[in-house]
XYZ file of C-alpha atoms in Angstrom:
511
model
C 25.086 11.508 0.625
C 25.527 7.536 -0.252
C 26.961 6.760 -3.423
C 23.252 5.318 -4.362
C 21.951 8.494 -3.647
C 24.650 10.355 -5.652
C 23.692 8.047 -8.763
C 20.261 8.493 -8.499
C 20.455 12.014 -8.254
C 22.382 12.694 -10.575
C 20.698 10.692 -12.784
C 17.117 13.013 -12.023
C 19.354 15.710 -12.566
C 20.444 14.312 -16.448
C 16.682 13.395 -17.275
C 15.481 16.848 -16.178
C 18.170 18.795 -18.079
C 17.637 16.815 -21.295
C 13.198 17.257 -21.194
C 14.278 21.202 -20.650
C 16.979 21.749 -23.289
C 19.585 22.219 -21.048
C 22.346 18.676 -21.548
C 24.740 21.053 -22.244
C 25.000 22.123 -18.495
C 26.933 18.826 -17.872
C 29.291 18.777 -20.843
C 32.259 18.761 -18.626
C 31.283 16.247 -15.700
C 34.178 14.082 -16.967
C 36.537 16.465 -16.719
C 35.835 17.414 -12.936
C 37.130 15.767 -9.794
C 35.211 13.885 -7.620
C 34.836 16.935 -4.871
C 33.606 19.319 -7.790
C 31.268 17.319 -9.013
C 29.890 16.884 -5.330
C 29.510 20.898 -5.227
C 27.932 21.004 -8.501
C 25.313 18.266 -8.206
C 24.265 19.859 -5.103
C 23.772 23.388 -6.969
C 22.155 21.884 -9.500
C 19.731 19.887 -7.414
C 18.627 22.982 -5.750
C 17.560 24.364 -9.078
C 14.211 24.436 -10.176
C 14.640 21.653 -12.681
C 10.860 21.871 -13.544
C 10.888 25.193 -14.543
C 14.033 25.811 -15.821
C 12.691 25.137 -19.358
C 10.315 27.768 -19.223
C 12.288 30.363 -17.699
C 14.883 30.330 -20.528
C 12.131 30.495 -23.058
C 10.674 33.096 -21.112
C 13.821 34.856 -20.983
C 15.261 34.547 -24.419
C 11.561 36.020 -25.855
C 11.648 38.986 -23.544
C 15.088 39.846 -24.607
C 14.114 39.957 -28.217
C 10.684 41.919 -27.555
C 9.978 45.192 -27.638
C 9.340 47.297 -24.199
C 5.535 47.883 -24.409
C 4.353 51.437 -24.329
C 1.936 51.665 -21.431
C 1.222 55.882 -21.154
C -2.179 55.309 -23.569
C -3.786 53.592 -20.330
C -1.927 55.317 -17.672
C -3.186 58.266 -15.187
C -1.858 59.950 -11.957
C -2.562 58.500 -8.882
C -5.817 60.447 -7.573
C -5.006 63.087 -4.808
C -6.905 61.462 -2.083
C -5.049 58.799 -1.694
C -1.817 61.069 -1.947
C 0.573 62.769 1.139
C 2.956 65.349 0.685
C 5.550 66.586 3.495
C 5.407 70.122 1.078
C 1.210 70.238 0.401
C -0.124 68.474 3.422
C -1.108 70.546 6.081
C 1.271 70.839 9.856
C -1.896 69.225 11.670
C -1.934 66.329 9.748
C 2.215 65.458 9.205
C 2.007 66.420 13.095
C -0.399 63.607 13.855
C 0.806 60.977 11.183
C 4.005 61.250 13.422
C 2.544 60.598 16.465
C 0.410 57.708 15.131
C 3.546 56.306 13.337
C 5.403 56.445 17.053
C 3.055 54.835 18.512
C 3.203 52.150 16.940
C 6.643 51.728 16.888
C 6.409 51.913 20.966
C 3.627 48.764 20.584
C 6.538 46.992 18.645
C 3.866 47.087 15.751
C 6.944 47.576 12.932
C 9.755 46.258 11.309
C 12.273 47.385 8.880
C 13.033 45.109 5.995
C 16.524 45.834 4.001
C 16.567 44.689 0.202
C 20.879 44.188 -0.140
C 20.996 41.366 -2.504
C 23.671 43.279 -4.287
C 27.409 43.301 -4.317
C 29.158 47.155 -4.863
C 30.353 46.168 -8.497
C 29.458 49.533 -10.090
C 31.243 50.820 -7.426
C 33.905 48.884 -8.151
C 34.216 47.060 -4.910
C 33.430 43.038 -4.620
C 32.127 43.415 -1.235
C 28.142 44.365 0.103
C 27.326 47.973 -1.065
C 26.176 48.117 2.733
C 29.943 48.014 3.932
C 30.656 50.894 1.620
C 31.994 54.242 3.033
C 31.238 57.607 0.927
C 34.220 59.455 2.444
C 32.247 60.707 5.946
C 34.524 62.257 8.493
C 33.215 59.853 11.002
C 34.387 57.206 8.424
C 30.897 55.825 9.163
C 29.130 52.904 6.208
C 25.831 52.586 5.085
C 25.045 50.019 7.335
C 26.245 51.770 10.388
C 24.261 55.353 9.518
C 20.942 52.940 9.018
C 21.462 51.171 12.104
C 22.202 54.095 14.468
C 18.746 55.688 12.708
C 17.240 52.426 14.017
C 18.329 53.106 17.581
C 17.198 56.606 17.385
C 13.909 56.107 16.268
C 13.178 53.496 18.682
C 14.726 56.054 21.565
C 12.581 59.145 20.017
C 9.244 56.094 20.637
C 10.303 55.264 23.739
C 10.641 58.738 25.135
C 7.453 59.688 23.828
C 4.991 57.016 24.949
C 7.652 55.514 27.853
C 8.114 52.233 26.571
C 10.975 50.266 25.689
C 10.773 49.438 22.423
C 11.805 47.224 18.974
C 12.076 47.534 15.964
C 13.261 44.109 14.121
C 15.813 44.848 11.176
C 14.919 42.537 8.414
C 17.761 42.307 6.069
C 17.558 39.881 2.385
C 20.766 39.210 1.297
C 21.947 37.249 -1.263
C 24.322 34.568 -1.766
C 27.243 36.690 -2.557
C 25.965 39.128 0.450
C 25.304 36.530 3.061
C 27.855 36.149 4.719
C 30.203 38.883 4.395
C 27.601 41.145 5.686
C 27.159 38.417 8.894
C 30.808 38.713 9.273
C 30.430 42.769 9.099
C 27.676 42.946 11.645
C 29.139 40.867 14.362
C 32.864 42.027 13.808
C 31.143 45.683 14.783
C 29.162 44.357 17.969
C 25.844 44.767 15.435
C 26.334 48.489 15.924
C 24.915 48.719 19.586
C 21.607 46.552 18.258
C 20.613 43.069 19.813
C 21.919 40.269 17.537
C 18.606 38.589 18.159
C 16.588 41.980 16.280
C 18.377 41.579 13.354
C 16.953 39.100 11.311
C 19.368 38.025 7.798
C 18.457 35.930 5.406
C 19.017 35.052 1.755
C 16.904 35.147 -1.624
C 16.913 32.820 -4.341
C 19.415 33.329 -7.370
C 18.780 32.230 -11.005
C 20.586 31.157 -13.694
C 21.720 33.495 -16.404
C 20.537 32.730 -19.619
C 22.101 33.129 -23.377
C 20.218 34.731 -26.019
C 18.906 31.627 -27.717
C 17.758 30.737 -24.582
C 20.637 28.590 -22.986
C 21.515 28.519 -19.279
C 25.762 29.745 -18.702
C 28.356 28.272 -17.460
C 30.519 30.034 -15.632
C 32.769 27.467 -15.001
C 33.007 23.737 -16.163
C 30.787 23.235 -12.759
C 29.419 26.158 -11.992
C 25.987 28.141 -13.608
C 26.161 31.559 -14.011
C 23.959 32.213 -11.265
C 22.040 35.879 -9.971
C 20.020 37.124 -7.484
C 15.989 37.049 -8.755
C 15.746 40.983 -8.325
C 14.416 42.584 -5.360
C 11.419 41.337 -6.400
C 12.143 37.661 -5.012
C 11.666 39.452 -1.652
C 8.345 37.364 -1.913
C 9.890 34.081 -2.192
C 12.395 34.596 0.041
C 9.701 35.855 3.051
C 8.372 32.100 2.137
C 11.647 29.913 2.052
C 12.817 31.515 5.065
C 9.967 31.380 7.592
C 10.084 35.651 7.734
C 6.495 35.917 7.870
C 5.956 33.494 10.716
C 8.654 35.416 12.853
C 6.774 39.040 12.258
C 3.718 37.228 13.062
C 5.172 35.681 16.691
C 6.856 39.761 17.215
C 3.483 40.929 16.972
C 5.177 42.990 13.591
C 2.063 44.223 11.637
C 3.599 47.283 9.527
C 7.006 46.798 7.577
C 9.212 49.786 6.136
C 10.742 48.207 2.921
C 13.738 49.809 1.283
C 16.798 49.783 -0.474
C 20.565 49.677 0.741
C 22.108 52.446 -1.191
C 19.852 55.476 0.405
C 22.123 57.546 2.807
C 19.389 59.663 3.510
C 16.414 56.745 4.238
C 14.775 57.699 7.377
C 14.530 54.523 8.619
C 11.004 53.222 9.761
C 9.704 56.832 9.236
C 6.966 57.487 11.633
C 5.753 59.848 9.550
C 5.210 57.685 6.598
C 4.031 54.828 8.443
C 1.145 57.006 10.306
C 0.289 58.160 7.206
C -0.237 54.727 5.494
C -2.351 52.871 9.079
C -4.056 56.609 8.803
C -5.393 55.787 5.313
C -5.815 52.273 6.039
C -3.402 50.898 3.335
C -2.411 47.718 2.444
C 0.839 49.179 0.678
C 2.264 52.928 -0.236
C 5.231 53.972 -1.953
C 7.311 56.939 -1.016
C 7.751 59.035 -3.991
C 10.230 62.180 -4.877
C 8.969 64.778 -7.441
C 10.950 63.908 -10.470
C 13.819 67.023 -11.439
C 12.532 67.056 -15.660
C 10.341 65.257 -17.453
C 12.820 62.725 -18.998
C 14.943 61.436 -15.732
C 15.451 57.848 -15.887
C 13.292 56.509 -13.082
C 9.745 54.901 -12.881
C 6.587 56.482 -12.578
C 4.257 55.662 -9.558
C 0.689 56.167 -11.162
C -2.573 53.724 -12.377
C -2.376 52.036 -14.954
C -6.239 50.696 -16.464
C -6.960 51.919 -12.599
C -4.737 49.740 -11.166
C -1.265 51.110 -9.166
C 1.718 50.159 -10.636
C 5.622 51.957 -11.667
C 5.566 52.293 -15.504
C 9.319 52.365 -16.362
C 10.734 55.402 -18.331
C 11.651 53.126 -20.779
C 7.682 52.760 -21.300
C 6.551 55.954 -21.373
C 6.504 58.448 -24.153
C 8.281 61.734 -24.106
C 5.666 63.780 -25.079
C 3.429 62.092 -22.199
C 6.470 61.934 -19.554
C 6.270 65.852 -20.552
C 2.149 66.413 -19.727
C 1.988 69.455 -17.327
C -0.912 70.585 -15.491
C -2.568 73.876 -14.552
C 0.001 74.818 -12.349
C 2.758 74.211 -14.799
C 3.819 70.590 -12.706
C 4.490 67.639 -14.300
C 1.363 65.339 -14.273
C 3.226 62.391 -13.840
C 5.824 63.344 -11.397
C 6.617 60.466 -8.608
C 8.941 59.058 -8.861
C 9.537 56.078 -7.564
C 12.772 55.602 -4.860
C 12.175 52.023 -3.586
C 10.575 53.193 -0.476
C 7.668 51.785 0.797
C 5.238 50.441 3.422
C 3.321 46.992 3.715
C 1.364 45.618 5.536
C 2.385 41.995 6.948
C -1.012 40.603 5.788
C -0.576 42.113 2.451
C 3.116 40.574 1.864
C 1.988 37.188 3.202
C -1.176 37.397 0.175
C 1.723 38.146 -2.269
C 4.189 35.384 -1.352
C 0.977 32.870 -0.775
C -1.226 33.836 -3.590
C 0.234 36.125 -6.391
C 3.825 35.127 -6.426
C 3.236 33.745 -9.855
C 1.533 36.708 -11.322
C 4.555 38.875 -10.623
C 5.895 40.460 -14.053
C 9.462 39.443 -15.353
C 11.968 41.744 -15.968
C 15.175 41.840 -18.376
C 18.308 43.049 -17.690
C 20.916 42.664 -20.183
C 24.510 41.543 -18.981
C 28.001 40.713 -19.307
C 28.356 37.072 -18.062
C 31.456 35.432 -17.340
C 31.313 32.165 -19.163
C 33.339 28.847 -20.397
C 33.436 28.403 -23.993
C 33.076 24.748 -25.667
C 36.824 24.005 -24.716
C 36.097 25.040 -21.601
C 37.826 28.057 -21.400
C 37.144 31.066 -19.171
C 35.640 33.937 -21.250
C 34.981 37.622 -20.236
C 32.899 39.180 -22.455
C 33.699 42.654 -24.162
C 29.858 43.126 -24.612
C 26.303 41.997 -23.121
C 25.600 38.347 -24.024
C 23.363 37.344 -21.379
C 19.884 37.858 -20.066
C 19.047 37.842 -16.482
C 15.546 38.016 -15.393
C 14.607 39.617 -12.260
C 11.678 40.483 -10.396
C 10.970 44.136 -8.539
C 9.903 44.618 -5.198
C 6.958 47.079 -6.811
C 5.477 44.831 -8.887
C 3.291 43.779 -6.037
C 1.400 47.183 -6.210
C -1.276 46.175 -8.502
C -2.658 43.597 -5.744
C -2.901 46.434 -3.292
C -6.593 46.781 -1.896
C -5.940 50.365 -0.722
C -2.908 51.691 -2.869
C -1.269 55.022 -0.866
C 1.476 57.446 -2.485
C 3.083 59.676 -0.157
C 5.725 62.463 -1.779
C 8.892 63.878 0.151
C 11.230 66.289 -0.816
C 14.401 64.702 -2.780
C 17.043 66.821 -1.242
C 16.082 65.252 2.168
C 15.095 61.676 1.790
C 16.566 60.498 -1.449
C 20.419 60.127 -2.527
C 21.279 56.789 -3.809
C 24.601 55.721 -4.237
C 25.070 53.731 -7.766
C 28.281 54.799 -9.514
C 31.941 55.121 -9.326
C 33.474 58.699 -8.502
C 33.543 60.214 -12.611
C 29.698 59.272 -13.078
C 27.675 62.339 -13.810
C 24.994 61.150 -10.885
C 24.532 58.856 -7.836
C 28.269 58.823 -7.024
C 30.072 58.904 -3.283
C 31.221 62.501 -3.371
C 27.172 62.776 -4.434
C 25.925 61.015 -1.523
C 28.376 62.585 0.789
C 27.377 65.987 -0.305
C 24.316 65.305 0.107
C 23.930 64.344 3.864
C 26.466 67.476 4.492
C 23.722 69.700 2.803
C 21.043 68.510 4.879
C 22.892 68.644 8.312
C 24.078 71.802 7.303
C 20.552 73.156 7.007
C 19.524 71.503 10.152
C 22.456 73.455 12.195
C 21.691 76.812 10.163
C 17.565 76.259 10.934
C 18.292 76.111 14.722
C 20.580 78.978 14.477
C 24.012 77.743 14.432
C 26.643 79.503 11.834
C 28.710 77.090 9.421
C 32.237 78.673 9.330
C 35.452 77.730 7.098
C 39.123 77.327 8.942
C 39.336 81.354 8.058
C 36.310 81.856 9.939
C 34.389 82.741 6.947
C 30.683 82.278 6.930
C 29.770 79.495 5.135
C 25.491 79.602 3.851
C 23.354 76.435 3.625
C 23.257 74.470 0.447
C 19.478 73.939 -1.112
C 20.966 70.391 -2.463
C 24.101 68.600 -2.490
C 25.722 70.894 -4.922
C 28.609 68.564 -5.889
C 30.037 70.976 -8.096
C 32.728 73.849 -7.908
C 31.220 75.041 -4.289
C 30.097 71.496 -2.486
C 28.318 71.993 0.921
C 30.128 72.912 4.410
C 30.937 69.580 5.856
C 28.720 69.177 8.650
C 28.019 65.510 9.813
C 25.164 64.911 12.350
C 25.185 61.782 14.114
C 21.641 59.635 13.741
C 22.250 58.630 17.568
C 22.164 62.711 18.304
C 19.253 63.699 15.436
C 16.938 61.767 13.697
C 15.810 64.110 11.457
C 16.995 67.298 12.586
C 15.124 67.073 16.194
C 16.641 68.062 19.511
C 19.554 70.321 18.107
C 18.115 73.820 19.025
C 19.813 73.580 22.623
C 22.401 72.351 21.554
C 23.580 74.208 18.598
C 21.881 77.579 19.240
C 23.797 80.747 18.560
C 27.535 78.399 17.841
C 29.853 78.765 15.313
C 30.746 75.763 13.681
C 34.282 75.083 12.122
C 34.288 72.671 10.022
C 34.475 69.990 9.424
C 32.259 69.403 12.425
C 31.060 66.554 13.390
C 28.407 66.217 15.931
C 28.682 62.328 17.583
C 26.753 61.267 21.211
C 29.998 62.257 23.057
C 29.852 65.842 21.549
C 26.235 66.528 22.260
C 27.352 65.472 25.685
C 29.499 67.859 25.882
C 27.544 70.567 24.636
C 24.602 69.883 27.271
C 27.492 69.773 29.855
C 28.489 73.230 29.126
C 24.981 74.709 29.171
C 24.249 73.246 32.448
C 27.829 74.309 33.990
């Protein structure tokens, strides 16, 4: 950039701090050298200097209101336009499969990643993607969803004899970016063509004070954040994404988030059972474990689908129970769900600006008046994010299909010494359900005495955790294909069953 162009842009950039409030952003110019202020005029020219005035009014007024109560207006979502892998009948998950596979074998859908965030909870600084839970196989997030990938599109491909893709979309953000480029091609992509896996990068935002101030984080840096997994809209726009579904032929998307080790990755089932009912959008949903569990509710709300927040529900409602004793409003919502390409592109195109703001209340670095670095002791910041669900309420056909928790949903949120959503959790968890898919096909789980070890229900991370049993996705999807292989053994464990072992196994029943 010429030293005109400089001048005159940072002179914009002066004009359009002062009409928002915001001069205070540039207190320390003098103080920085000439290659700082370079970086920092071209962050701040990249900010959305027009609205930047409203989005820290915006912010500092939601921060100081009160969560509105929404239960007076809210009902369950009706029960024909529900699925259920426990109350749907065999004929119908059956043929939602095969309608799913098929068209994953027409190369009809993708699978879009939402892993904007860094592992801090965790305590890590790096992609909660590269994170490892403590497998035997030593295996990450990113590697068990990939080799799912691979398997699904082999399980297609056998079925219908094609040959199969399925693109992996994957929104970063601009502390992910790169590190998880660096991850995926350090580890050959994980047997995936480069060219299928499609990365790119949402917007962030700046982090405002409560009086409605943007933060510095340093003399030239804003306290910047990702927009929430919500500014998957905005990000499908800035980055071309819809145009290069559109020229794959992509027409159905499986949307997720990264910290599921048990997301079945572009389930067929799931997707059959959202082209079945001719949706627009569904949500996966788990059956909440008490009335009071601190997730969303999937349900209508004035007859129009949305997740009402536990924070906005009332106990008494959250407790409602129906004839059967079951909680009326029961799914909950796992960040699981299915769209249509059509329907994301009217989002990103035409409702983008509709899409509700939420708060979340932080500890920001900052740079005090002298300009010295600050880390706060307690919240002093707002940022404002957007979710990934609030698109629901522009669905045309709205679908909620329900799948049993100890088999589809383990997140992984918190340091080891968390009561919940921990490593040892997740870990536990996959054991448990590869344990029962050994023990269903008639395989015994045995202990280095040679003790019989039973199936866990759930991943029982307490005094007696699960058998450790580890299933490779390249050998099992979902618990498919291990009868002849597994039939009648006895497991020690830990046992792990990888592509060379199954080999193996086959090998010895054909010698």
């Amino acid at each position: 950039m010429s030293l005109t162009a400089k001048m005159s842009s940072l002179e914009h950039v002066k004009q359009s701090l002062e009409r928002a409030g915001q001069d205070h952003v540039l207190r320390f110019w003098p103080e920085l050298s000439e290659e700082d202020r370079d970086v920092f005029l071209q962050e701040l020219v990249k900010l959305d200097l027009k609205g930047l005035k409203d989005h820290c009014t915006r912010a500092a007024k939601a921060a100081a209101s009160t969560p509105r109560i929404l239960d007076v207006d809210m009902d369950p979502v009706p029960p024909e336009f529900m699925g259920s892998v426990r109350k749907s009948d065999r004929k119908s998950l059956t043929e939602w499969e095969d309608e799913g596979l098929l068209h994953i074998s027409r190369n009809r859908v993708g699978a879009l990643l939402l892993a904007g965030g860094q592992g801090t909870r965790l305590g890590v600084q790096y992609p909660k993607g590269m994170y490892k839970v403590g497998l035997p196989s030593g295996k990450t997030l990113y590697q068990i969803q990939a080799e799912r990938l691979h398997k699904i599109r082999e399980l297609a491909d056998g079925k219908h004899g094609s040959k199969c893709t399925v693109p992996w979309y994957i929104m970063t953000s601009e502390f992910t970016l790169a590190p998880t480029e660096k991850f995926f091609e350090e580890n050959n992509y994980f047997g995936l063509e480069p060219s299928d896996i499609i990365m790119f990068e949402q917007r962030m935002i700046p982090a405002v004070t409560f009086d409605g101030k943007v933060i510095l984080q340093g003399k030239g840096k804003i306290a910047m954040a990702p927009d929430g997994n919500g500014g998957l809209y905005q990000a499908l726009v800035d980055n071309n994404i819809l145009e290069d579904m559109k020229k794959r032929g992509v027409e159905y998307l499986h949307v997720y988030c990264v910290d599921n080790i048990l997301v079945k990755m572009a389930d067929p089932v799931f997707i059959g059972f959202c082209v079945t009912k001719g949706a627009d959008c569904g949500a996966k949903v788990v059956e909440k474990s008490h009335p009071a569990e601190p997730v969303g509710v999937v349900c209508r709300v004035q007859g129009v689908p949305q997740v009402v927040e536990y924070s906005e529900i009332r106990l008494e409602m959250a407790e409602l129970r129906g004839p059967g004793r079951e909680l009326v409003y029961s799914a909950g919502n796992i960040c699981n769900h299915f769209f249509t390409r059509t329907f994301l592109q009217d989002v990103s195109e035409k409702f983008q600006g509709q899409l509700k703001q939420h708060v979340a209340i932080k500890k920001v670095p900052f740079v005090d008046t002298c300009g010295s670095e600050v880390k706060p002791s307690k919240p002093n910041g707002i940022k404002m994010e957007k979710f990934v669900f609030d698109a629901f309420p522009f669905s045309r056909n709205f679908v909620v299909f329900e799948v049993i928790r100890e088999d589809e949903f383990s997140p992984l949120k918190n340091a080891e010494g968390a009561s919940t959503d921990t490593p040892t959790s997740a870990r536990n968890s996959l054991f448990a359900l590869h344990g029962r898919w050994a023990t269903s096909v008639g395989a015994m789980l045995l202990d280095h005495h040679g003790n019989n070890i039973p199936p866990t229900a759930s991943e029982s991370a307490g005094d007696c955790p699960p058998a450790q049993c580890e299933i490779s996705p390249l050998v099992s999807y979902f618990g498919e294909g291990l009868e002849q292989l597994l039939k009648g053994k006895k497991l020690v464990t830990p046992f792990i069953l990888d592509k060379k072992m199954a080999e193996k196994l086959q090998a010895q029943q054909h010698s």
